[in-house]
Coordinates of C-alpha atoms in Angstrom, one line a residue:
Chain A
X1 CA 55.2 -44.7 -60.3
X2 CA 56.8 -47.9 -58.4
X3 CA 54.5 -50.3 -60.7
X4 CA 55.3 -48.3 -64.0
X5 CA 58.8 -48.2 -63.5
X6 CA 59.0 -52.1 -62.7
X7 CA 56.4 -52.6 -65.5
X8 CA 59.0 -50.6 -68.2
X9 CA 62.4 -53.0 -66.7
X10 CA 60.7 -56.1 -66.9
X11 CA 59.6 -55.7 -70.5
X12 CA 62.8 -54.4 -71.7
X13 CA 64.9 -57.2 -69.9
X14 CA 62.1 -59.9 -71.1
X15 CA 62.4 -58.5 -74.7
X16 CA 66.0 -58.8 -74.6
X17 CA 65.8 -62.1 -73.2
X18 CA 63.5 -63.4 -75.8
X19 CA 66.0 -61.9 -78.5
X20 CA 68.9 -63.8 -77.7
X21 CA 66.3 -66.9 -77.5
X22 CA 65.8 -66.3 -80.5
X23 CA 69.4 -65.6 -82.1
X24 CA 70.6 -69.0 -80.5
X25 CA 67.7 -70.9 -82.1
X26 CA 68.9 -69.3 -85.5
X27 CA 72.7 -70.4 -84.7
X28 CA 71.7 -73.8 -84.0
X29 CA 68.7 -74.3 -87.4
X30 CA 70.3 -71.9 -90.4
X31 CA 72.2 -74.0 -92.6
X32 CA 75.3 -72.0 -94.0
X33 CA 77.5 -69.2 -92.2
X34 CA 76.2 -66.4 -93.5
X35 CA 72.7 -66.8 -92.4
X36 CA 73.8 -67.7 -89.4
X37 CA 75.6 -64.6 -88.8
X38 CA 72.7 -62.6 -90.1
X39 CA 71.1 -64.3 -87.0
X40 CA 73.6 -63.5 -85.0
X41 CA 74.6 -59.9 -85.5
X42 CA 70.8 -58.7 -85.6
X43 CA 69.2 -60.1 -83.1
X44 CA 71.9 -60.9 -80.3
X45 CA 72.9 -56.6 -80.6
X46 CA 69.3 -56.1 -80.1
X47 CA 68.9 -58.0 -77.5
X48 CA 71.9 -57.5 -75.6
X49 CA 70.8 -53.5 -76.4
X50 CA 67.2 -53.9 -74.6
X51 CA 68.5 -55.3 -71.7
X52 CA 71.4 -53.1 -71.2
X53 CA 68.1 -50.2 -71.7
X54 CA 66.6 -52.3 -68.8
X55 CA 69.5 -52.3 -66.6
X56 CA 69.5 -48.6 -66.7
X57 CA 66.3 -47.8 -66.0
X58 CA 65.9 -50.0 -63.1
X59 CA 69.0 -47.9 -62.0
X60 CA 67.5 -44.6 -62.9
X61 CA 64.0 -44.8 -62.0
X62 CA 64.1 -47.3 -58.9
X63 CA 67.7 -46.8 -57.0
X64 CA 68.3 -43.2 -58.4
X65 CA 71.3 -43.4 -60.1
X66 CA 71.9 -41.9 -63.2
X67 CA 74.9 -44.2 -65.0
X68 CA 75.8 -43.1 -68.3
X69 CA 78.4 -45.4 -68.7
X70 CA 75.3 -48.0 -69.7
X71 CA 74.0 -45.7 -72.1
X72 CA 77.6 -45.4 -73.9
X73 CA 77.6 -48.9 -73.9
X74 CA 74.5 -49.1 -76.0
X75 CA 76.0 -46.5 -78.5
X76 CA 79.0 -48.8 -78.5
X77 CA 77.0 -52.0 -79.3
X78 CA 75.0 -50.6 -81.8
X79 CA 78.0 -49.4 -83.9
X80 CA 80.5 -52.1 -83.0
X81 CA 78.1 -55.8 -83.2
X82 CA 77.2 -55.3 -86.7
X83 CA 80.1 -54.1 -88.2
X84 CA 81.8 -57.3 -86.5
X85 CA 79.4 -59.5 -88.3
X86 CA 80.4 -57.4 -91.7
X87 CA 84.5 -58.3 -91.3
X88 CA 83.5 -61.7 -90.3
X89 CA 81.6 -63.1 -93.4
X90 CA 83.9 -61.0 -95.5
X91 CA 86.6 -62.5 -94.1
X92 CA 85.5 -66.2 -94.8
X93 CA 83.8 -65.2 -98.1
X94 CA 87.2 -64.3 -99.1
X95 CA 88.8 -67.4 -97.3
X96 CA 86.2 -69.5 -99.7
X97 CA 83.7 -70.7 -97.6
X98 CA 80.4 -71.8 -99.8
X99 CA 77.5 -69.8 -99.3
X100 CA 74.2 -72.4 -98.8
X101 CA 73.1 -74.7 -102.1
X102 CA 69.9 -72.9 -102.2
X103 CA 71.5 -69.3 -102.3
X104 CA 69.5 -67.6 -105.5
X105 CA 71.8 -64.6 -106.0
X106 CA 75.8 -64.0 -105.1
X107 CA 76.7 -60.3 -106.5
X108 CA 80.0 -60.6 -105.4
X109 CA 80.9 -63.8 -107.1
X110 CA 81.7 -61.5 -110.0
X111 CA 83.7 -59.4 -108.1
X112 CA 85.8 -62.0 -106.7
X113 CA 86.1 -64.0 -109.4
X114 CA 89.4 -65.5 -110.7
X115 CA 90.9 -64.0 -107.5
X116 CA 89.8 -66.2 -105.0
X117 CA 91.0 -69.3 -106.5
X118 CA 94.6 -67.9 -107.5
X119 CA 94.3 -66.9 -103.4
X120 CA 93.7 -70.1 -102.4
X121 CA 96.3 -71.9 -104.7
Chain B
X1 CA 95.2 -59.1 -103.2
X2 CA 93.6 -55.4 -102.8
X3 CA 91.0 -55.5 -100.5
X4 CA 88.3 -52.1 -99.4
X5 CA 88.3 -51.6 -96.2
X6 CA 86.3 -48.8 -95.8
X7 CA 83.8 -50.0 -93.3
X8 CA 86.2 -51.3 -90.9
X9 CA 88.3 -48.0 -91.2
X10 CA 85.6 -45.3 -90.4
X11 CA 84.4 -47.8 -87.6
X12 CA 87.7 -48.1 -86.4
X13 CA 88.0 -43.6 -86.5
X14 CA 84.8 -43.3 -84.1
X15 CA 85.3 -46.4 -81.8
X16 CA 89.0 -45.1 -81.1
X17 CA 87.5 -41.8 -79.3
X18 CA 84.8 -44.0 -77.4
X19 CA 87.7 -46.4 -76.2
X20 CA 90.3 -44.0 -75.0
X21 CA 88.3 -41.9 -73.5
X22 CA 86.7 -44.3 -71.6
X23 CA 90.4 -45.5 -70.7
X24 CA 90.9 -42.0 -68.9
X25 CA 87.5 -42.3 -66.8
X26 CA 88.6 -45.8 -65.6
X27 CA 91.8 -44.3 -65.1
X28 CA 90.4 -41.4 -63.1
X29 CA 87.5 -43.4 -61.4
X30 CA 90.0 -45.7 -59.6
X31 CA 90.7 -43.9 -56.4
X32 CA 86.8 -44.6 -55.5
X33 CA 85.3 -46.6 -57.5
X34 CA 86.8 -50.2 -59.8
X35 CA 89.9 -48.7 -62.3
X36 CA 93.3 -47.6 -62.1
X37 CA 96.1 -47.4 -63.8
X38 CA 96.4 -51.1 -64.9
X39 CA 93.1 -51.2 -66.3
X40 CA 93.3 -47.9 -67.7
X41 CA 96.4 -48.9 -69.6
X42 CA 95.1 -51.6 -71.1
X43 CA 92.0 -50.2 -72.4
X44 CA 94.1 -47.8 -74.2
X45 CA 96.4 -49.8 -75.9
X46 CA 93.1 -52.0 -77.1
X47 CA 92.3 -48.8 -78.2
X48 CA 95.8 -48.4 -80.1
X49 CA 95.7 -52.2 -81.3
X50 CA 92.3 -51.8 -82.9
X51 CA 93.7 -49.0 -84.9
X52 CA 96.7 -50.8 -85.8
X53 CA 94.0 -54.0 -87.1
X54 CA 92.3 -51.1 -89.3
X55 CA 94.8 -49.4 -90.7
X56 CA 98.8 -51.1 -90.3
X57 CA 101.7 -50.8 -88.5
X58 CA 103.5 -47.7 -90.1
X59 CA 100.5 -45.5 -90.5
X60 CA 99.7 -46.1 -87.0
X61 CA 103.4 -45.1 -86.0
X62 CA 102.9 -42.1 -88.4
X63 CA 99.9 -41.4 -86.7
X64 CA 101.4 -41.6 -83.0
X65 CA 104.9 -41.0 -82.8
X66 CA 105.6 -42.6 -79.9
X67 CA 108.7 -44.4 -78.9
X68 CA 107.3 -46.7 -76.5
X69 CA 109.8 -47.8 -74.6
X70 CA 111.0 -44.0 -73.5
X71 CA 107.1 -44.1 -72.5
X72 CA 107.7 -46.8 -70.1
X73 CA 111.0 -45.2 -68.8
X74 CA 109.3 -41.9 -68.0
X75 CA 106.4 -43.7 -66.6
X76 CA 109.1 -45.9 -63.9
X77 CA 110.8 -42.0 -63.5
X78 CA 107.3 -40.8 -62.3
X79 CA 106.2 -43.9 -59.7
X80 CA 109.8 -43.5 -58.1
X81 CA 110.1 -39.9 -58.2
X82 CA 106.3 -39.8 -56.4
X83 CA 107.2 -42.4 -53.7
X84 CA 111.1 -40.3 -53.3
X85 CA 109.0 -37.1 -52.6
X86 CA 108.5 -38.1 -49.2
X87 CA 112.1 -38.7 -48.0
X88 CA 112.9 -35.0 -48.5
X89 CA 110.6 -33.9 -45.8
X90 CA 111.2 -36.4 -43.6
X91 CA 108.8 -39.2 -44.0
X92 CA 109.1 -43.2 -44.7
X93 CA 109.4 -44.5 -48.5
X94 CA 106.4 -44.4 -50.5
X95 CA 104.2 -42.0 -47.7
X96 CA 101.5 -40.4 -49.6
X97 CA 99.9 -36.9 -49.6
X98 CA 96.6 -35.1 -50.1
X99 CA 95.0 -31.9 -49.7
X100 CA 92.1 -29.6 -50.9
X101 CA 92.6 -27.2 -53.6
X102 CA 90.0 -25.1 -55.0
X103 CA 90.2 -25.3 -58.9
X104 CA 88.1 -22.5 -60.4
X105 CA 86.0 -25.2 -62.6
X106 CA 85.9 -28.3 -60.2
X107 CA 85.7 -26.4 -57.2
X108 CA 86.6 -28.1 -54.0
X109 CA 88.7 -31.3 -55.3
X110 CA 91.0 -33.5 -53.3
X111 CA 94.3 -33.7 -55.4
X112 CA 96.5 -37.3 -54.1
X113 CA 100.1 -37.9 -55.0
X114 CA 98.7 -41.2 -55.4
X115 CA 97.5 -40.5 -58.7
X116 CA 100.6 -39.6 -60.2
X117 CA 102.0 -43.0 -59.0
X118 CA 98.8 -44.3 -61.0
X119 CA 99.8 -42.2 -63.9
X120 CA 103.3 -44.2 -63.7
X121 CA 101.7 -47.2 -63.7
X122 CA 99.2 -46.3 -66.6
X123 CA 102.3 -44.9 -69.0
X124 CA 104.7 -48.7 -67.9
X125 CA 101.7 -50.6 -69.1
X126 CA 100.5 -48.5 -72.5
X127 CA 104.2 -49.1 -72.7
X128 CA 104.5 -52.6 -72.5
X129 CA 101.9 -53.7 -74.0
X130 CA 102.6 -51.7 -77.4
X131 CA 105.8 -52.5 -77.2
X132 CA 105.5 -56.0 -77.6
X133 CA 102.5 -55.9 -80.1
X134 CA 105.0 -53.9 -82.1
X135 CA 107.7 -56.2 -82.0
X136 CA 105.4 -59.3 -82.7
X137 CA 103.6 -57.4 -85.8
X138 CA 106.3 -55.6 -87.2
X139 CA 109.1 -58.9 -88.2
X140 CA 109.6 -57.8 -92.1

């Protein structure tokens, strides 16, 4: 039960840990903002998600204590992280920031357009 | 220009409920365990702010009437009135109490005037803080 219980912490903390690896190699290679903070949102709320999971199983399982309070954080991550990424690139979309030169397809550049510029001055 | 916030809003709606009442468990917790009344206030004017960010200013008051500066009076009223109870029955300034009552859903539960002086001090700060995040936001 010991080994099982260690065996399920150490991959959730390890997956989490490889997650935010990962979303900080993404920060640092994508080349425009809003790939960046497709990087960013995604994988940084899942990782920061498995290893709150981990935290709270080595709590349950191994020192018998039963903390909900992790579990609401997870709830609160999962609805809060990407819809922080959402108001973010909107935000700077609007401001006028370019999306990348190799971007294929921009369906809001007809929704914003004309508006954006008379914004801007 | 007129922008859809839609997302933001119904985020805002949920997250409100998660925040506050997280604000009254600190709030609660801090006799035993890391909280009180400072923290507790805090939390729950982020939890006020973020609805101000979603929506504005006036809905917000709509929403909450609330004049928060009676809020900080009533909240000085209670911490002196709890630390005054004492020098009616013959004890220093500011001597606490605490006893055992048996409420029929929490059964045996230790009340403390302590936490009323908390609950002034939760009230001064939700006080405070809106009060100045009112007056910087609202200068029409």
């Amino acid at each position: 039960m010991t080994i099982l219980a260690n065996i399920l912490v150490i991959f959730f903390i390890s997956v989490g840990l490889l997650f935010i690896v990962v979303t900080v190699i993404g920060l640092i290679r994508l080349p425009d903002l809003y790939s960046r903070s497709h990087a960013a949102s995604k994988s940084s709320t899942l990782g920061v998600m498995c290893i709150l999971l981990g935290v709270f199983f080595h709590f349950w399982l191994k020192e018998d204590h039963f903390n909900p309070g992790i579990l609401l954080g997870i709830v609160f991550l999962f609805i809060t992280g990407p819809v922080g990424a959402h108001i973010m690139s909107r935000s700077s979309y609007i401001a006028g920031v370019k999306p990348w030169s190799g971007t294929v397809r921009d369906d809001l550049k007809e929704e914003f357009k004309g508006k954006i510029k008379k914004e801007k001055l | 220009m007129k922008v859809n916030n839609v997302i933001l809003q119904f985020t805002a709606k949920i997250v409100f409920f998660i925040i506050f009442f997280f604000a009254i468990h600190i709030f609660f917790a801090g006799h035993y365990t890391p909280g009180g009344g400072f923290v507790g206030g805090l939390v729950t004017a982020s939890a006020i702010v973020l609805l101000i960010i979603a929506f504005d200013l006036n809905t917000v008051q709509r929403l909450l009437p609330i004049n928060y500066v009676y809020l900080v009076a009533i909240g000085l009223i209670l911490a002196l009135g709890t630390a005054a109870i004492s020098m009616f029955v013959d004890q220093p300034f500011f001597t606490h109490f605490f006893d055992y009552f048996y409420l029929p859903l929490f059964g045996k539960t230790s009340l403390h005037t302590a936490a009323l002086f908390d609950l002034g001090v939760y009230l001064v700060v939700v006080g405070v803080t809106m009060t100045i995040i009112q007056t910087i936001g609202d200068d029409e």
